[in-house]
Structure formats: structure tokens, C-alpha cells
mmCIF file of C-alpha atoms in Angstrom:
data_model
loop_
_atom_site.group_PDB
_atom_site.id
_atom_site.type_symbol
_atom_site.label_atom_id
_atom_site.label_comp_id
_atom_site.label_asym_id
_atom_site.label_seq_id
_atom_site.Cartn_x
_atom_site.Cartn_y
_atom_site.Cartn_z
ATOM 1 C CA GLY C 4 -24.386 -208.750 59.055
ATOM 2 C CA ALA C 5 -28.032 -207.638 59.254
ATOM 3 C CA VAL C 6 -27.555 -204.151 57.859
ATOM 4 C CA VAL C 7 -30.523 -202.030 56.826
ATOM 5 C CA SER C 8 -30.141 -198.838 54.830
ATOM 6 C CA GLN C 9 -32.535 -195.986 54.219
ATOM 7 C CA HIS C 10 -32.493 -193.344 51.542
ATOM 8 C CA PRO C 11 -32.607 -190.421 51.728
ATOM 9 C CA SER C 12 -31.375 -189.682 55.224
ATOM 10 C CA ARG C 13 -32.855 -186.224 55.136
ATOM 11 C CA VAL C 14 -35.416 -184.581 52.875
ATOM 12 C CA ILE C 15 -37.038 -181.185 52.793
ATOM 13 C CA CYS C 16 -40.042 -180.697 50.553
ATOM 14 C CA LYS C 17 -42.831 -178.267 49.888
ATOM 15 C CA SER C 18 -46.336 -178.842 51.115
ATOM 16 C CA GLY C 19 -48.406 -180.802 48.615
ATOM 17 C CA THR C 20 -45.547 -182.760 47.093
ATOM 18 C CA SER C 21 -44.896 -186.484 47.477
ATOM 19 C CA VAL C 22 -41.788 -188.003 48.974
ATOM 20 C CA LYS C 23 -40.501 -191.551 48.586
ATOM 21 C CA ILE C 24 -38.299 -193.215 51.191
ATOM 22 C CA GLU C 25 -36.463 -196.450 50.421
ATOM 23 C CA CYS C 26 -35.559 -199.153 52.899
ATOM 24 C CA ARG C 27 -33.161 -201.909 51.922
ATOM 25 C CA SER C 28 -31.838 -204.957 53.705
ATOM 26 C CA LEU C 29 -28.268 -205.163 52.451
ATOM 27 C CA ASP C 30 -27.073 -208.588 53.490
ATOM 28 C CA PHE C 31 -30.169 -210.628 54.211
ATOM 29 C CA GLN C 32 -33.617 -211.280 52.844
ATOM 30 C CA ALA C 33 -36.331 -209.652 54.880
ATOM 31 C CA THR C 34 -39.512 -211.634 55.245
ATOM 32 C CA THR C 35 -41.187 -208.665 56.856
ATOM 33 C CA MET C 36 -40.451 -204.953 56.924
ATOM 34 C CA PHE C 37 -41.877 -202.379 59.289
ATOM 35 C CA TRP C 38 -42.283 -198.624 59.078
ATOM 36 C CA TYR C 39 -42.180 -196.478 62.182
ATOM 37 C CA ARG C 40 -42.656 -192.813 62.844
ATOM 38 C CA GLN C 41 -41.061 -190.908 65.684
ATOM 39 C CA PHE C 42 -41.925 -187.402 66.801
ATOM 40 C CA PRO C 43 -39.399 -185.407 68.837
ATOM 41 C CA LYS C 44 -38.838 -186.738 72.328
ATOM 42 C CA GLN C 45 -41.358 -189.542 71.808
ATOM 43 C CA SER C 46 -41.191 -193.256 71.290
ATOM 44 C CA LEU C 47 -41.465 -195.097 68.000
ATOM 45 C CA MET C 48 -44.959 -195.658 66.670
ATOM 46 C CA LEU C 49 -45.561 -198.475 64.219
ATOM 47 C CA MET C 50 -47.240 -197.287 61.049
ATOM 48 C CA ALA C 51 -47.459 -200.445 58.991
ATOM 49 C CA THR C 52 -46.155 -203.937 58.450
ATOM 50 C CA SER C 53 -45.350 -205.196 54.997
ATOM 51 C CA ASN C 54 -44.562 -208.586 53.565
ATOM 52 C CA GLU C 55 -43.012 -209.077 50.163
ATOM 53 C CA GLY C 56 -45.583 -209.342 47.416
ATOM 54 C CA SER C 57 -48.614 -208.575 49.551
ATOM 55 C CA LYS C 58 -50.444 -205.484 50.721
ATOM 56 C CA ALA C 59 -49.209 -203.711 53.785
ATOM 57 C CA THR C 60 -51.110 -203.918 57.048
ATOM 58 C CA TYR C 61 -51.633 -200.469 58.506
ATOM 59 C CA GLU C 62 -52.027 -199.614 62.157
ATOM 60 C CA GLN C 63 -55.189 -197.972 63.354
ATOM 61 C CA GLY C 64 -55.249 -194.283 62.548
ATOM 62 C CA VAL C 65 -52.668 -194.463 59.742
ATOM 63 C CA GLU C 66 -54.067 -193.389 56.383
ATOM 64 C CA LYS C 67 -53.164 -195.980 53.797
ATOM 65 C CA ASP C 68 -53.854 -193.591 50.931
ATOM 66 C CA LYS C 69 -51.474 -191.048 52.376
ATOM 67 C CA PHE C 70 -48.668 -193.403 53.328
ATOM 68 C CA LEU C 71 -48.221 -195.775 50.407
ATOM 69 C CA ILE C 72 -46.077 -198.795 51.100
ATOM 70 C CA ASN C 73 -44.663 -201.068 48.454
ATOM 71 C CA HIS C 74 -42.647 -204.163 49.278
ATOM 72 C CA ALA C 75 -41.393 -205.092 45.850
ATOM 73 C CA SER C 76 -38.766 -207.620 46.829
ATOM 74 C CA LEU C 77 -37.267 -209.387 49.811
ATOM 75 C CA THR C 78 -34.702 -206.605 50.137
ATOM 76 C CA LEU C 79 -36.635 -203.441 49.326
ATOM 77 C CA SER C 80 -39.617 -201.622 50.766
ATOM 78 C CA THR C 81 -40.668 -198.072 49.962
ATOM 79 C CA LEU C 82 -42.802 -195.581 51.838
ATOM 80 C CA THR C 83 -44.326 -192.743 49.840
ATOM 81 C CA VAL C 84 -45.784 -189.829 51.726
ATOM 82 C CA THR C 85 -48.334 -188.379 49.336
ATOM 83 C CA SER C 86 -49.414 -184.741 49.342
ATOM 84 C CA ALA C 87 -47.205 -184.048 52.305
ATOM 85 C CA HIS C 88 -48.169 -181.413 54.863
ATOM 86 C CA PRO C 89 -46.157 -179.841 57.670
ATOM 87 C CA GLU C 90 -47.750 -182.185 60.210
ATOM 88 C CA ASP C 91 -46.148 -185.092 58.338
ATOM 89 C CA SER C 92 -42.729 -183.780 59.318
ATOM 90 C CA SER C 93 -41.169 -186.485 61.430
ATOM 91 C CA PHE C 94 -38.400 -189.058 61.714
ATOM 92 C CA TYR C 95 -39.307 -192.172 59.737
ATOM 93 C CA ILE C 96 -37.507 -195.399 60.588
ATOM 94 C CA CYS C 97 -37.811 -198.721 58.834
ATOM 95 C CA SER C 98 -36.848 -202.113 60.122
ATOM 96 C CA ALA C 99 -36.499 -205.538 58.593
ATOM 97 C CA ARG C 100 -36.925 -208.992 60.045
ATOM 98 C CA ALA C 101 -35.153 -211.984 58.624
ATOM 99 C CA GLY C 102 -37.381 -214.595 60.138
ATOM 100 C CA ARG C 103 -34.616 -216.030 62.262
ATOM 101 C CA ARG C 104 -35.036 -217.676 65.630
ATOM 102 C CA THR C 105 -34.549 -214.426 67.502
ATOM 103 C CA ASN C 106 -37.336 -212.699 65.570
ATOM 104 C CA GLU C 107 -35.187 -209.609 65.880
ATOM 105 C CA GLN C 108 -35.862 -206.520 63.812
ATOM 106 C CA PHE C 109 -32.905 -204.639 62.365
ATOM 107 C CA PHE C 110 -33.369 -200.912 62.103
ATOM 108 C CA GLY C 111 -32.406 -198.505 59.375
ATOM 109 C CA PRO C 112 -30.703 -195.198 60.117
ATOM 110 C CA GLY C 113 -33.913 -193.215 59.671
ATOM 111 C CA THR C 114 -35.109 -190.464 57.366
ATOM 112 C CA ARG C 115 -35.772 -186.965 58.628
ATOM 113 C CA LEU C 116 -38.670 -185.463 56.676
ATOM 114 C CA THR C 117 -39.355 -181.739 56.872
ATOM 115 C CA VAL C 118 -42.375 -180.383 55.028
ATOM 116 C CA LEU C 119 -42.400 -176.630 54.551
ATOM 117 C CA GLU Q 26 -53.266 -205.360 73.732
ATOM 118 C CA LEU Q 27 -49.636 -205.460 74.737
ATOM 119 C CA LYS Q 28 -48.457 -202.439 76.692
ATOM 120 C CA VAL Q 29 -44.879 -201.689 77.645
ATOM 121 C CA GLU Q 30 -43.977 -199.233 80.364
ATOM 122 C CA GLN Q 31 -40.580 -197.941 81.342
ATOM 123 C CA ASN Q 32 -39.574 -196.370 84.600
ATOM 124 C CA PRO Q 33 -38.184 -193.816 85.065
ATOM 125 C CA LEU Q 34 -38.767 -191.729 81.960
ATOM 126 C CA PHE Q 35 -36.049 -189.266 82.858
ATOM 127 C CA LEU Q 36 -32.907 -189.984 84.786
ATOM 128 C CA SER Q 37 -30.101 -187.623 85.631
ATOM 129 C CA MET Q 38 -27.181 -189.139 87.439
ATOM 130 C CA GLN Q 39 -23.566 -188.541 88.257
ATOM 131 C CA GLU Q 40 -20.662 -190.354 86.756
ATOM 132 C CA GLY Q 41 -19.576 -193.333 88.783
ATOM 133 C CA LYS Q 42 -23.044 -194.102 90.167
ATOM 134 C CA ASN Q 43 -25.160 -197.187 89.574
ATOM 135 C CA TYR Q 44 -28.761 -197.185 88.490
ATOM 136 C CA THR Q 45 -31.476 -199.397 87.050
ATOM 137 C CA ILE Q 46 -34.114 -198.800 84.387
ATOM 138 C CA TYR Q 47 -37.228 -200.944 84.611
ATOM 139 C CA CYS Q 48 -39.399 -202.254 81.803
ATOM 140 C CA ASN Q 49 -42.780 -203.811 82.552
ATOM 141 C CA TYR Q 50 -45.071 -205.365 79.991
ATOM 142 C CA SER Q 51 -48.657 -206.467 80.162
ATOM 143 C CA THR Q 52 -49.034 -209.806 78.359
ATOM 144 C CA THR Q 53 -47.016 -212.953 77.889
ATOM 145 C CA SER Q 54 -43.925 -212.739 75.751
ATOM 146 C CA ASP Q 55 -40.475 -214.209 75.972
ATOM 147 C CA ARG Q 56 -38.691 -211.866 73.591
ATOM 148 C CA LEU Q 57 -37.527 -208.516 74.842
ATOM 149 C CA TYR Q 58 -35.068 -206.074 73.321
ATOM 150 C CA TRP Q 59 -33.133 -203.096 74.597
ATOM 151 C CA TYR Q 60 -32.069 -200.261 72.308
ATOM 152 C CA ARG Q 61 -30.087 -197.097 72.629
ATOM 153 C CA GLN Q 62 -30.911 -193.936 70.683
ATOM 154 C CA ASP Q 63 -28.668 -190.903 70.433
ATOM 155 C CA PRO Q 64 -30.171 -187.543 69.424
ATOM 156 C CA GLY Q 65 -30.979 -187.423 65.721
ATOM 157 C CA LYS Q 66 -30.020 -191.051 65.226
ATOM 158 C CA SER Q 67 -31.839 -194.329 64.782
ATOM 159 C CA LEU Q 68 -31.848 -197.248 67.189
ATOM 160 C CA GLU Q 69 -28.786 -199.209 68.187
ATOM 161 C CA SER Q 70 -29.445 -202.735 69.392
ATOM 162 C CA LEU Q 71 -28.036 -203.405 72.855
ATOM 163 C CA PHE Q 72 -29.501 -206.681 74.073
ATOM 164 C CA VAL Q 73 -31.781 -209.463 72.873
ATOM 165 C CA LEU Q 74 -33.360 -211.437 75.721
ATOM 166 C CA LEU Q 75 -35.119 -214.608 74.659
ATOM 167 C CA SER Q 76 -35.976 -216.599 77.748
ATOM 168 C CA ASN Q 77 -36.908 -216.360 81.379
ATOM 169 C CA GLY Q 78 -33.880 -215.664 83.513
ATOM 170 C CA ALA Q 79 -31.778 -214.431 80.605
ATOM 171 C CA VAL Q 80 -28.986 -212.114 81.639
ATOM 172 C CA LYS Q 81 -26.648 -210.341 79.262
ATOM 173 C CA GLN Q 82 -23.836 -207.916 79.920
ATOM 174 C CA GLU Q 83 -21.889 -205.569 77.707
ATOM 175 C CA GLY Q 84 -19.438 -203.228 79.356
ATOM 176 C CA ARG Q 85 -21.187 -201.178 82.027
ATOM 177 C CA LEU Q 86 -24.666 -202.336 80.961
ATOM 178 C CA MET Q 87 -26.429 -205.480 82.097
ATOM 179 C CA ALA Q 88 -29.927 -206.565 81.111
ATOM 180 C CA SER Q 89 -32.116 -209.262 82.582
ATOM 181 C CA LEU Q 90 -35.518 -210.737 81.875
ATOM 182 C CA ASP Q 91 -38.112 -212.247 84.213
ATOM 183 C CA THR Q 92 -40.974 -213.451 82.032
ATOM 184 C CA LYS Q 93 -43.056 -214.559 84.994
ATOM 185 C CA ALA Q 94 -43.002 -211.064 86.475
ATOM 186 C CA ARG Q 95 -43.121 -209.567 82.950
ATOM 187 C CA LEU Q 96 -40.198 -207.389 83.910
ATOM 188 C CA SER Q 97 -36.844 -206.553 82.429
ATOM 189 C CA THR Q 98 -34.138 -204.412 83.952
ATOM 190 C CA LEU Q 99 -31.247 -202.511 82.425
ATOM 191 C CA HIS Q 100 -28.578 -201.919 85.046
ATOM 192 C CA ILE Q 101 -25.891 -199.310 84.622
ATOM 193 C CA THR Q 102 -22.714 -199.752 86.620
ATOM 194 C CA ALA Q 103 -20.323 -196.875 87.338
ATOM 195 C CA ALA Q 104 -21.930 -194.635 84.747
ATOM 196 C CA VAL Q 105 -19.822 -192.592 82.363
ATOM 197 C CA HIS Q 106 -20.836 -189.575 80.294
ATOM 198 C CA ASP Q 107 -20.770 -191.596 77.035
ATOM 199 C CA LEU Q 108 -23.771 -193.570 78.223
ATOM 200 C CA SER Q 109 -25.989 -190.482 78.030
ATOM 201 C CA ALA Q 110 -28.763 -191.382 75.556
ATOM 202 C CA THR Q 111 -32.372 -192.487 75.405
ATOM 203 C CA TYR Q 112 -32.917 -196.155 76.143
ATOM 204 C CA PHE Q 113 -35.914 -198.083 74.870
ATOM 205 C CA CYS Q 114 -37.161 -201.519 75.719
ATOM 206 C CA ALA Q 115 -39.428 -203.304 73.267
ATOM 207 C CA VAL Q 116 -41.400 -206.527 73.443
ATOM 208 C CA ASP Q 117 -42.531 -208.815 70.644
ATOM 209 C CA GLU Q 118 -46.215 -209.610 70.573
ATOM 210 C CA ASP Q 119 -46.648 -213.329 70.955
ATOM 211 C CA TRP Q 120 -49.243 -213.606 68.224
ATOM 212 C CA GLY Q 121 -50.145 -212.528 64.696
ATOM 213 C CA ALA Q 122 -47.506 -210.407 62.971
ATOM 214 C CA GLN Q 123 -45.464 -210.414 66.182
ATOM 215 C CA LYS Q 124 -45.154 -206.680 66.146
ATOM 216 C CA LEU Q 125 -42.676 -204.921 68.356
ATOM 217 C CA VAL Q 126 -44.199 -202.705 71.018
ATOM 218 C CA PHE Q 127 -41.952 -200.033 72.480
ATOM 219 C CA GLY Q 128 -41.793 -198.483 75.888
ATOM 220 C CA GLN Q 129 -41.840 -194.726 76.223
ATOM 221 C CA GLY Q 130 -38.077 -194.501 76.492
ATOM 222 C CA THR Q 131 -35.827 -193.407 79.360
ATOM 223 C CA ARG Q 132 -33.797 -190.301 78.750
ATOM 224 C CA LEU Q 133 -30.557 -190.762 80.644
ATOM 225 C CA THR Q 134 -28.232 -187.861 81.334
ATOM 226 C CA ILE Q 135 -24.932 -188.541 83.039
ATOM 227 C CA ASN Q 136 -23.211 -185.539 84.520
ATOM 228 C CA PRO Q 137 -19.469 -185.313 85.165
#
């Protein structure tokens, strides 16, 4: 149980285009989903927290107009990188929390974004 | 603001040896997690520690939590090459959205 999927796993796009990444909780309902970004050889940095049906809460320094998050249902959240630039190239990882006693987050397999 | 620090950040060791990775955090919390990350992959959950004195073991890895000292340890016994990876600890904030704050990661290399 507690499986989270991400799609696509890898995407290469041209500068200026937008890219959408999907995060799904496959076998549980996620009360909260999180989006992280990881640069090579660094730790995970939280970008935003989203709850179903409400606006995402962005961390300081994360542009909400550039990284659009939609949490349409209890099993799906999407991250859209708008007008992508090479500096947006990174590993994006989502996680989902079921609201259980452990408060544990379950992580997706990640999406490698390369902007040319 | 919750801060999580791991020590060491890099660790190169020989197979068969024992070693410990330390994870210190700055504010109260009683939920700490250990993850493993292989190159190019996402996080794999290793341990969930939910109370003071919690100890969990899986194979050659053992994790413990001391909430009073705000310290967790990940002990590796008789290391094998397959354990080479980056290990992260992470702590839940005890307030608000209860965000997860990660340590810097410990890159472990085990040499034959």
C-alpha cells in the first residue's frame, strides 16, 4: 500500500515552453501533497504544500506564478512549470500524506526535467 | 525554524566495518524518518521513528531516536557494497502544516 506515482518520469523541453507533472496516490486518499525540488548532490527542498480543493502554500522564494500547483482531487496533484528556463532543470519529487497516525509522507519516483 | 543536520556528509568505508550516521535537529519533534536514495532515483523509506527511545532494525541497519537530545542515529553493521547510497534523515515540524525538513544527506560509499 501507499504507492505514489509520477508522470512523466523524464521530460526534455525547449526554453519558454510549459511542462506539467502529475502526481497520483494510487491506493489511498491524500489529504496533503507536497512538491520538492532536488538539485544534483543536494538535499530535497520543499517548494509547496497543497491540500485538495484549496490553494497551494508556497515556500519562501518559490514563484507561484511560475510553478502552478493544482490539487484537483484527493488522489491527484499537478505541478506546471511555466515558461521553463534551463535553470528550472532539476529533479522534481512529489509526496502524499494520508493523514494517518504516523504522519508519514510517501514519495513518488520523481520527474527529471531538462530544459534546453 | 526547524533545522536538521547530518554528520558526516560523506563517508567512505570498507566492507565489513561498522559505522554510525548522526542526525541532529533543532526544535521539539517526535517524528523522524530515515530514507535511502540511489543515484537518479527517488527516496526509499527505511525507518519511521515515532517516540523517544524508539529503535528499529532492518538487516544491517538500525535506527534510534532520542527526542530529549534531539538526536537520531543510523547504525550500519558489517557494511556491504549494496548499502552504498545517500541517506537522509527528515523531521516533521510539530506545528502548522507539519512539513518535513530534511538533513543535508550522507553520501555513503562502501568499498570492497
